[in-house]
mmCIF file of C-alpha atoms and ligand atoms in Angstrom:
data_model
loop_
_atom_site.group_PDB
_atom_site.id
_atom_site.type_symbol
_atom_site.label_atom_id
_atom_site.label_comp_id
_atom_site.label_asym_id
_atom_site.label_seq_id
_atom_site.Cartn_x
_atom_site.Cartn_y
_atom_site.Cartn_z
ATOM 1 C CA UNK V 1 72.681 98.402 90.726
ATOM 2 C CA UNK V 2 72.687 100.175 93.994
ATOM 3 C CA UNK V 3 74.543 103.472 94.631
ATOM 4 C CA UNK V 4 77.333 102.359 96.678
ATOM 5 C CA UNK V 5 80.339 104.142 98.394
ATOM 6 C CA UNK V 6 83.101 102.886 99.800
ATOM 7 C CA UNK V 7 84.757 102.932 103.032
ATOM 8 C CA UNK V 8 86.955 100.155 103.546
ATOM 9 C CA UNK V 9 89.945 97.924 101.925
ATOM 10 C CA UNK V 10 87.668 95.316 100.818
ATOM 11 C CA UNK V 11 85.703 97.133 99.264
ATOM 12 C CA UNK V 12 88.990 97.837 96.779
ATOM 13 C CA UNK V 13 89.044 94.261 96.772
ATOM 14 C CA UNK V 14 86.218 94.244 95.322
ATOM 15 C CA UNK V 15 86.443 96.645 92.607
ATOM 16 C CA UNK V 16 89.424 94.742 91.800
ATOM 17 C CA UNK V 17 87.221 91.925 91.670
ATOM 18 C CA UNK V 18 85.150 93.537 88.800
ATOM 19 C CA UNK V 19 88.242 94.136 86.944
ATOM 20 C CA UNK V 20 89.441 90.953 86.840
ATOM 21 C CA UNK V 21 85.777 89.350 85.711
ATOM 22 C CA UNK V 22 85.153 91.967 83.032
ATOM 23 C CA UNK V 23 85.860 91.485 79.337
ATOM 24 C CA UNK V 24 86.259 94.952 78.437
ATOM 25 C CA UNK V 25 86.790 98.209 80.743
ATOM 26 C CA UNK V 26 86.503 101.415 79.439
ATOM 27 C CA UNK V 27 88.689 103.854 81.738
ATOM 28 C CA UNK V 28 87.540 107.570 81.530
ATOM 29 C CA UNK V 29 89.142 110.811 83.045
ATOM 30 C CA UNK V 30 88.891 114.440 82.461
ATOM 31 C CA UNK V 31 91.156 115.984 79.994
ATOM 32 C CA UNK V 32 94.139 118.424 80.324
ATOM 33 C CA UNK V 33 95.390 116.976 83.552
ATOM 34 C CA UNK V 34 98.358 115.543 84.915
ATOM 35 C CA UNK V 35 96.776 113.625 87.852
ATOM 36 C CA UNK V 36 93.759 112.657 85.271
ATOM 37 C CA UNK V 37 95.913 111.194 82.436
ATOM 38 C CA UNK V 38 98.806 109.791 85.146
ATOM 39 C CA UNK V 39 96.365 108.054 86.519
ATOM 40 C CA UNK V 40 94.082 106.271 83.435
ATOM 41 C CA UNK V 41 97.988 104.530 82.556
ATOM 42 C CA UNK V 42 98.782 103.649 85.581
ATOM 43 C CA UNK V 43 95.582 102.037 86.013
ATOM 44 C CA UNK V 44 95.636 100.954 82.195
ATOM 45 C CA UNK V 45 99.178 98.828 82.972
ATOM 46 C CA UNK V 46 97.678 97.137 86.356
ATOM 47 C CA UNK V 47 94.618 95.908 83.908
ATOM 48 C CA UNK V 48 97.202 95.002 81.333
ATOM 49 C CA UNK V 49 98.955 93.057 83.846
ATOM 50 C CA UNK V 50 96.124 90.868 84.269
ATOM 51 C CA UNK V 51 95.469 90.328 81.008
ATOM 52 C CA UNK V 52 92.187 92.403 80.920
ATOM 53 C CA UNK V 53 90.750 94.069 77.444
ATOM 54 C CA UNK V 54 90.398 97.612 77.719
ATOM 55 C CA UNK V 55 90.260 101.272 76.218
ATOM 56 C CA UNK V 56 91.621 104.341 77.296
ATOM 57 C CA UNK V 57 89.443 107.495 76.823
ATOM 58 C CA UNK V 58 90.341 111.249 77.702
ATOM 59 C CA UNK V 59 87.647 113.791 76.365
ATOM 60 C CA UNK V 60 91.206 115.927 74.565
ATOM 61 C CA UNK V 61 93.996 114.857 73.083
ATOM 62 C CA UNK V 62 96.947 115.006 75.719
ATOM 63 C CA UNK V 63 98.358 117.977 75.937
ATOM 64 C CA UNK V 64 102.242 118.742 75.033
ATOM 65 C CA UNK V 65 103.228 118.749 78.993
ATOM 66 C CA UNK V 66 102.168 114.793 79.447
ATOM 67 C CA UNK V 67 102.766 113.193 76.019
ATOM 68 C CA UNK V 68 106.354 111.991 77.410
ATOM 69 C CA UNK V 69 104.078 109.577 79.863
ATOM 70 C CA UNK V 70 104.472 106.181 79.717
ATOM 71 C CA UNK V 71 101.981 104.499 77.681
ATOM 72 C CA UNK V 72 100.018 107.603 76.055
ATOM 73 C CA UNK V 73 99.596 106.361 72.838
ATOM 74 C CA UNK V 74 97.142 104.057 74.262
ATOM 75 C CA UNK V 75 94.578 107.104 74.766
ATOM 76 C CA UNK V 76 91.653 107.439 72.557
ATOM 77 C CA UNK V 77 89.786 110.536 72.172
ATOM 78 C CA UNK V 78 85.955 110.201 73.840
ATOM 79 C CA UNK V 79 82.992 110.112 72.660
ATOM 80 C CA UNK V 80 83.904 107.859 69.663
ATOM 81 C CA UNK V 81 85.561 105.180 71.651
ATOM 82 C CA UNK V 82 82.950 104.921 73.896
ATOM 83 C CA UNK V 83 80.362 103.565 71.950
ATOM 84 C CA UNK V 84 81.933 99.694 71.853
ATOM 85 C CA UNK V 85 80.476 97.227 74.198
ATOM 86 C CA UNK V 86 82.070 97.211 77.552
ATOM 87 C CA UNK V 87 81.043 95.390 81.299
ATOM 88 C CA UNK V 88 82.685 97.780 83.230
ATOM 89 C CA UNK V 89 83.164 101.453 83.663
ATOM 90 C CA UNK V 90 86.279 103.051 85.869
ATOM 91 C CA UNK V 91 85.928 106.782 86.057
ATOM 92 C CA UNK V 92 89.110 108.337 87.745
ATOM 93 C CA UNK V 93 89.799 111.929 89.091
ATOM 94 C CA UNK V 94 86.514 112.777 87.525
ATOM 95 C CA UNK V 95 83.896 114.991 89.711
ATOM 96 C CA UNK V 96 80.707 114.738 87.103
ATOM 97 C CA UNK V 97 79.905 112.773 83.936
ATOM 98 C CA UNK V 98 80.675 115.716 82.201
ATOM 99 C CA UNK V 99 84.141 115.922 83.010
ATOM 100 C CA UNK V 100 84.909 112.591 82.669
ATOM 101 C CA UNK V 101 83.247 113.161 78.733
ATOM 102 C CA UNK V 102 80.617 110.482 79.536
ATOM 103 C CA UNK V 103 77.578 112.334 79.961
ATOM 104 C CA UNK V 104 76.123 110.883 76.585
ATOM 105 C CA UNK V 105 76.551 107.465 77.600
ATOM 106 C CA UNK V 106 76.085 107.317 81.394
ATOM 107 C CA UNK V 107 71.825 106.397 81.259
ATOM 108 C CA UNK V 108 72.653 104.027 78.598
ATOM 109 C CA UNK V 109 75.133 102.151 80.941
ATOM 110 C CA UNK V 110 73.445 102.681 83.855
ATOM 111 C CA UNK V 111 69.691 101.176 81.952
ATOM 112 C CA UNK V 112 71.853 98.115 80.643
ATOM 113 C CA UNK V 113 72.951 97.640 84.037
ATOM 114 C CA UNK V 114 76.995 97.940 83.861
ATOM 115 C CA UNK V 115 79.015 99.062 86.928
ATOM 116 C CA UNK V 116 80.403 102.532 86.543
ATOM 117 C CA UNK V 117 83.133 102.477 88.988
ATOM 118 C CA UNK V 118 84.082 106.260 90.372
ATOM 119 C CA UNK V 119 87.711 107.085 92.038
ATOM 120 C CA UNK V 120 88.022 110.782 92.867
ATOM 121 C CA UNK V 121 89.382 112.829 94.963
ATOM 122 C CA UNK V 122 87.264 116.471 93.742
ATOM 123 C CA UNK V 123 84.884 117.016 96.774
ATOM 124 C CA UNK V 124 82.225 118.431 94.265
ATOM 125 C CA UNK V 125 82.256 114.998 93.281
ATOM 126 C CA UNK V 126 78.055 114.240 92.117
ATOM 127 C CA UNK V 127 78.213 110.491 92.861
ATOM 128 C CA UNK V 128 77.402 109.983 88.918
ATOM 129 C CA UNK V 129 78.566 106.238 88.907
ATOM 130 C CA UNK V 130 77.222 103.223 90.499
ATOM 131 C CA UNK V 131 80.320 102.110 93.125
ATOM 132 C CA UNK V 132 82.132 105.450 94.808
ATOM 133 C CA UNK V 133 85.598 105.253 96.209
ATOM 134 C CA UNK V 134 86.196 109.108 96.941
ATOM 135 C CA UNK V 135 88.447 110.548 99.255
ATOM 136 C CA UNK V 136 88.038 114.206 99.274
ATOM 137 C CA UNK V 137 91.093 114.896 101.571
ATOM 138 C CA UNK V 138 93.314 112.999 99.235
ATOM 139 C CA UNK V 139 96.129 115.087 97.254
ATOM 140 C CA UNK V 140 95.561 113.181 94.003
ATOM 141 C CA UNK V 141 93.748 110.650 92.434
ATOM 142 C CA UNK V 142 97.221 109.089 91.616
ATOM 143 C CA UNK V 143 97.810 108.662 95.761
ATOM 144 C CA UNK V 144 94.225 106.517 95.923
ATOM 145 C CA UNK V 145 95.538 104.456 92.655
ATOM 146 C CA UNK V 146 98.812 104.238 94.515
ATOM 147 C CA UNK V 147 96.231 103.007 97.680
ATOM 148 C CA UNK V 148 94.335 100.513 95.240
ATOM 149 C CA UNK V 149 97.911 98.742 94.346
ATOM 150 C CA UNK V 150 98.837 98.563 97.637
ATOM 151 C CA UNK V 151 95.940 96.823 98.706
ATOM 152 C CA UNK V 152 95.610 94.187 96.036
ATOM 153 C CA UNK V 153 99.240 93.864 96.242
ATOM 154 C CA UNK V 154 100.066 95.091 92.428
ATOM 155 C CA UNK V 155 103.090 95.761 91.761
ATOM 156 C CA UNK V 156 103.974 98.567 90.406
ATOM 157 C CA UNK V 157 106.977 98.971 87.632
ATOM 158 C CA UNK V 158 108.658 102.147 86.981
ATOM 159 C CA UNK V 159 106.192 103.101 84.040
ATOM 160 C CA UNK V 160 103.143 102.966 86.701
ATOM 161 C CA UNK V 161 105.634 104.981 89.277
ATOM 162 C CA UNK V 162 106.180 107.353 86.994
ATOM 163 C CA UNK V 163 102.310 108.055 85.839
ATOM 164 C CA UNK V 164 101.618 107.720 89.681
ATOM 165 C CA UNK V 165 104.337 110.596 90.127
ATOM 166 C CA UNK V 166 103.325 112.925 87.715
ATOM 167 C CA UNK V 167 99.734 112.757 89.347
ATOM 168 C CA UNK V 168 100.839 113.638 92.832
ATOM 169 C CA UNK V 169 103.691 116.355 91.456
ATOM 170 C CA UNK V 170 101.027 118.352 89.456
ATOM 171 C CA UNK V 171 98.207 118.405 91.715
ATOM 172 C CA UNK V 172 100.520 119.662 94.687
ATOM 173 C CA UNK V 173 101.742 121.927 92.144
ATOM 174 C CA UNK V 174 105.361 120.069 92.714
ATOM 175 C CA UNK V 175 104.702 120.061 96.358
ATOM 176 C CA UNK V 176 103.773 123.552 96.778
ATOM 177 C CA UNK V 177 100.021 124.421 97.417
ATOM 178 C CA UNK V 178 98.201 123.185 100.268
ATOM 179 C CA UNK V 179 97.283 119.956 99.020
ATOM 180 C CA UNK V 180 100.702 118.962 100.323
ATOM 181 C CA UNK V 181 101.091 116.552 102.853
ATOM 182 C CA UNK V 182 103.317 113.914 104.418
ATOM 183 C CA UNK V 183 101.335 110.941 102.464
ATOM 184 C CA UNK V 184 102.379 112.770 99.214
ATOM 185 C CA UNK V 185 105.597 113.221 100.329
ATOM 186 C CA UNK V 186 106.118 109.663 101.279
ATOM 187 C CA UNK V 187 104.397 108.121 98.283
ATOM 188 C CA UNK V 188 106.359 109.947 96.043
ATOM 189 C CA UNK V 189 109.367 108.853 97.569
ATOM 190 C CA UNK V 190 107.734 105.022 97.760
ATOM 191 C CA UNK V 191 107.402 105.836 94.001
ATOM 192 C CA UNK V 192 111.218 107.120 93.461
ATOM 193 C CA UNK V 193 112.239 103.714 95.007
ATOM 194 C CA UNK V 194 109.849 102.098 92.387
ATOM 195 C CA UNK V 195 111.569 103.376 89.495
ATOM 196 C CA UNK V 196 110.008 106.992 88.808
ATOM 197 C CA UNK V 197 111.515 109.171 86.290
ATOM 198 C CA UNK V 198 111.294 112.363 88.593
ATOM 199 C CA UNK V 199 113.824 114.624 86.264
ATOM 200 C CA UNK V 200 111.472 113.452 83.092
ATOM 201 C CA UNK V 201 107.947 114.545 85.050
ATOM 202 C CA UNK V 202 109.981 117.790 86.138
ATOM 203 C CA UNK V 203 111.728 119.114 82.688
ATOM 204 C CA UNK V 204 108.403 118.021 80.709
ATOM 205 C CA UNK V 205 105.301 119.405 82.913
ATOM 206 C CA UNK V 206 106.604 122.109 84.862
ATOM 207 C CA UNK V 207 108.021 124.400 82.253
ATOM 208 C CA UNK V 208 105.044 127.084 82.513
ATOM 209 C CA UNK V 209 105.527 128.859 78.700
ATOM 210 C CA UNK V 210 106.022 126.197 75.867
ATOM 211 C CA UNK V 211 108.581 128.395 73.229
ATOM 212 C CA UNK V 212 108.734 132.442 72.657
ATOM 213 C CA UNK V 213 105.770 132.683 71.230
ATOM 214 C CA UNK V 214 104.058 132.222 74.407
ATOM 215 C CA UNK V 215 105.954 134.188 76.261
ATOM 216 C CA UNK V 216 105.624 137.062 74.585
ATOM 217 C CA UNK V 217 101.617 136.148 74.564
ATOM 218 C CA UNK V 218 101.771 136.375 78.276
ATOM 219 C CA UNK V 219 103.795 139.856 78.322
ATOM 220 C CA UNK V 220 100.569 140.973 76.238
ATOM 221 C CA UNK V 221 98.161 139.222 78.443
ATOM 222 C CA UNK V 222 100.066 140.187 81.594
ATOM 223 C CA UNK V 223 100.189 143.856 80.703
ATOM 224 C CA UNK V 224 96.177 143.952 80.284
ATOM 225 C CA UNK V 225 96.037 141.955 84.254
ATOM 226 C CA UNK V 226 93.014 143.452 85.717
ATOM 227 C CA UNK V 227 92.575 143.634 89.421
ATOM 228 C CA UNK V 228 89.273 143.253 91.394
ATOM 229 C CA UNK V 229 89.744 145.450 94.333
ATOM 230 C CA UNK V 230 86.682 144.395 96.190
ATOM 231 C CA UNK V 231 87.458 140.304 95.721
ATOM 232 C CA UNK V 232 91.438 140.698 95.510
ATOM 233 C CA UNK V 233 91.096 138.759 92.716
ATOM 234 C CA UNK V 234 93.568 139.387 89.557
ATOM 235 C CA UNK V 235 91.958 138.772 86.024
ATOM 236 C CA UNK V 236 94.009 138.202 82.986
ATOM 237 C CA UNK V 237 92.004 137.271 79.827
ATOM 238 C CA UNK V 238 93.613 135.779 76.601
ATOM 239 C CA UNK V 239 91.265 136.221 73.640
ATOM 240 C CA UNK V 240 91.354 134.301 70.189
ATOM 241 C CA UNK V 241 92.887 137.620 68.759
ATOM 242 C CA UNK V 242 95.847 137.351 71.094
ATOM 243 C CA UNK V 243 96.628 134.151 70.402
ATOM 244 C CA UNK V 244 96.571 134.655 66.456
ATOM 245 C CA UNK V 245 98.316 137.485 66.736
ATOM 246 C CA UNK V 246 101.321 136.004 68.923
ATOM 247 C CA UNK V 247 100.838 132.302 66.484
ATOM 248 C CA UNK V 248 100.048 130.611 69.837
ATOM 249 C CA UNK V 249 97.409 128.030 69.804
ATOM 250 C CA UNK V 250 94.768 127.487 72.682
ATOM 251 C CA UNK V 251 96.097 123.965 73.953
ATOM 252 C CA UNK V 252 99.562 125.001 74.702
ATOM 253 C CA UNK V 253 98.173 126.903 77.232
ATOM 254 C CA UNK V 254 95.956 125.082 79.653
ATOM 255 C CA UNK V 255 97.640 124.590 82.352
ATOM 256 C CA UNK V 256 99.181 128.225 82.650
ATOM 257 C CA UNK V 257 96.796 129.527 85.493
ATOM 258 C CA UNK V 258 99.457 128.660 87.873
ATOM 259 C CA UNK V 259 101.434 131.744 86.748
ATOM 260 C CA UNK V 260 98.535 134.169 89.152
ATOM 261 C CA UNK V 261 100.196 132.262 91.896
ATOM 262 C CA UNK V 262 103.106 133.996 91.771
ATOM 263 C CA UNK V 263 101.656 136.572 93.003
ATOM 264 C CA UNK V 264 101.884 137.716 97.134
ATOM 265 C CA UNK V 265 99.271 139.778 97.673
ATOM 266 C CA UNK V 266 96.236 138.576 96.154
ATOM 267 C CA UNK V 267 93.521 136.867 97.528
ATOM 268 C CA UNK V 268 93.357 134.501 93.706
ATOM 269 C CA UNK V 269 94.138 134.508 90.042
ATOM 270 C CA UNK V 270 91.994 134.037 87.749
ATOM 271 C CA UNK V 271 92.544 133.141 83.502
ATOM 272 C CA UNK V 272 89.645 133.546 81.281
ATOM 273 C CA UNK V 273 90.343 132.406 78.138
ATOM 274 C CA UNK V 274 88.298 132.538 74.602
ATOM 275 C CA UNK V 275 87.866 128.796 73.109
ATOM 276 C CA UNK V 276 87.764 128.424 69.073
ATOM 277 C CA UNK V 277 84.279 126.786 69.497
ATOM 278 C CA UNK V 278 82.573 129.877 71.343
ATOM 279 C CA UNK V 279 82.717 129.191 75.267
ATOM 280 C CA UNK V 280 85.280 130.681 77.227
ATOM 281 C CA UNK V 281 87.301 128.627 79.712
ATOM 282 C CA UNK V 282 88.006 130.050 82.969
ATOM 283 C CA UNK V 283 90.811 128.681 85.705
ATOM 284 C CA UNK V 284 90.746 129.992 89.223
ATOM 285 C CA UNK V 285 94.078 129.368 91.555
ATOM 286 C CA UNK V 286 94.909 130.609 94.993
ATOM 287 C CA UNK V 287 97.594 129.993 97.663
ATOM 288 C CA UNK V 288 95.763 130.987 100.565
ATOM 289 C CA UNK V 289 93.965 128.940 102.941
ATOM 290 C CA UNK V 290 91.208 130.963 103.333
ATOM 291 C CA UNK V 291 90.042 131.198 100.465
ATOM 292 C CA UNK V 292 87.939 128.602 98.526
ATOM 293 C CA UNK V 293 87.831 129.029 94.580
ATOM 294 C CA UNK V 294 85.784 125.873 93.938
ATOM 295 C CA UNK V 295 82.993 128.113 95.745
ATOM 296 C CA UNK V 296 83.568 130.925 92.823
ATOM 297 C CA UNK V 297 83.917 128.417 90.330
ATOM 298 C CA UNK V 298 80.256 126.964 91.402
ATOM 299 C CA UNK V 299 78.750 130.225 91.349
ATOM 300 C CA UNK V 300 79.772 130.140 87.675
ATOM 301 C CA UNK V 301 78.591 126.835 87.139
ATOM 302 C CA UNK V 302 81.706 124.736 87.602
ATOM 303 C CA UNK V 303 83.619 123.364 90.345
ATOM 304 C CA UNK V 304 87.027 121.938 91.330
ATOM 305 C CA UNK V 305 89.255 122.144 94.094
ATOM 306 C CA UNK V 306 89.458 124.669 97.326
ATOM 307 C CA UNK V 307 93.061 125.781 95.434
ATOM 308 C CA UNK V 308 92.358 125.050 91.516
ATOM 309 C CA UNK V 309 88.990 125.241 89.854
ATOM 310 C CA UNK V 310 87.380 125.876 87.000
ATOM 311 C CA UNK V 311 84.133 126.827 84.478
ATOM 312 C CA UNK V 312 82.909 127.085 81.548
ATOM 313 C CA UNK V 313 80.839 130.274 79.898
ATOM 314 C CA UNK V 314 79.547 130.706 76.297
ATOM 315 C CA UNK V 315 80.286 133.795 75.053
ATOM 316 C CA UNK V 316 83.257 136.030 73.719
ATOM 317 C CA UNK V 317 85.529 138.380 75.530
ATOM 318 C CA UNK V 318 85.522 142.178 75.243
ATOM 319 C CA UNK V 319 88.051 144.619 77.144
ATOM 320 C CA UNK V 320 85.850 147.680 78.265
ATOM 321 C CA UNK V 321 87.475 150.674 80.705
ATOM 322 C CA UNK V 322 87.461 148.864 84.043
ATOM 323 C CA UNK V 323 87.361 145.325 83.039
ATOM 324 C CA UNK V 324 86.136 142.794 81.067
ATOM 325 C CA UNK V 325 82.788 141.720 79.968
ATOM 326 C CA UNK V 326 81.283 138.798 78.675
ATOM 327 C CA UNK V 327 79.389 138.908 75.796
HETATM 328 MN MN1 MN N 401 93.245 115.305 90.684
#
């Protein structure tokens, strides 16, 4: 099949289309992410709806902040679900095959000629499907699922309002970074008046430090905060040591990065953080509008958003008199 992008409502018709004629989707995202796994239930429901066979696949279990969504039992853990024989493909909120945890299967679909269907909103977005719907000026991938109901004229139930919800709340950072806009705003009301559990989404994701032991992880990692004068950039770094020392473990703190933005007068945060299996995971955040941390991000070999990105390193941390360094 041809690489195809879309640009118009029928062209959601037609993905919808697709959905309807296949006899088994597999639905991928990226992990760790309340717009990624908000929007693979959502999306999961509408298919249920219709009565189509699917699977669910994130590339991580779901973190502690989203297992009160709707429906996440459903998700299985990639690359083991992935090898069962499917027709269709629907990436979501995904900006490579990497991310999404497909990279191992994405020739083989693409050779045995099954439509890999890709809505995202990232604008590093690679174009890895087969049929693109991506809106790079879109909040979150939740708002273009919220789009694609609207369309086909799905309607959505609280559970889907809710998943749709979380998706917009945590990619605006609860409406706070510059992603903000008035279609968020007025979706999310649309989605209040569909049933959305906004006090659940609130007390379960947005509680930055899990229990005590975290806390006090962050008043050691916070008292180490480095500061690059010539970038403005602050640099905390949480190394395996830390978080065996403080009894912490690594996935109860993923999406923690926020906490740089609390900060006035830098230009962006950044987290590095050791990983059990050698690599190092590091999150970039700002608040400004000049500033563009995807850019950063690239230069390390990753990518994201202009306010929230991210990359990967192999290597280990080590604290040296002005800094850190990678080794
Ligand atoms: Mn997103």
């Amino acid at each position: 099949m041809d690489e195809q992008w879309i640009t118009n409502q029928g062209d959601i018709e037609r993905i919808h289309a697709l959905c309807l004629q296949a006899n088994n989707v597999i639905v991928v995202s990226h992990k760790n992410c309340g717009d990624a796994t908000g929007a693979v239930l959502a999306f999961s429901d509408y298919l249920f709806s219709h009565g189509v066979s699917h699977t669910v696949c994130l590339p991580a279990p779901v973190m502690n902040a989203f297992r009160f969504l709707p429906g996440v039992e459903k998700i299985q853990s990639t690359p083991q679900s992935l090898d069962q024989v499917t027709d269709l493909v629907i990436a979501l909120d995904a900006a490579d095959a990497r991310q999404a945890g497909v990279e191992k299967m994405i020739d083989h679909w693409k050779t045995a000629g099954i439509p890999i269907v890709v809505i995202d909103h990232h604008y590093t977005n690679d174009g890895f499907g087969t049929i693109h719907w991506i809106e790079k000026d879109a909040s979150a991938c939740c708002l273009m699922i919220y789009e694609y109901f609207k369309t086909i004229h799905e309607p959505i139930t609280p559970s889907m309002a809710t998943c749709l919800l979380t998706g917009i709340l945590t990619d605006t950072g609860s409406f706070s970074n510059a992603a903000t806009n008035y279609e968020a705003l007025a979706v999310a009301s649309e989605l209040l008046s569909c049933g959305a559990q906004l006090s659940t989404i609130m007390n379960n994701t947005f509680r930055a430090v899990e229990d005590m032991a975290s806390l006090r992880l962050w008043g050691k990692v916070l008292s180490r905060l480095k500061y690059h004068k010539k970038y403005g950039i602050a640099i905390a770094c949480i190394t395996q040591r830390d978080l065996c020392e403080c009894g912490v473990k690594e996935g109860e703190l993923e999406s923690v990065a926020n906490i740089m933005n609390v900060v006035r007068d830098i230009r962006a945060g950044m987290v590095l953080m050791e990983l059990a299996d050698g690599t190092i995971k590091g999150s970039l955040r700002t608040t400004r509008d000049d500033i563009d941390v995807a850019h950063i991000a690239a230069f390390f070999g990753g990518g994201g958003h202009k306010k929230a990105a991210g990359f990967s390193l192999q290597g280990t941390l080590l604290e040296t008199e002005d800094g850190w360094q990678v080794m």
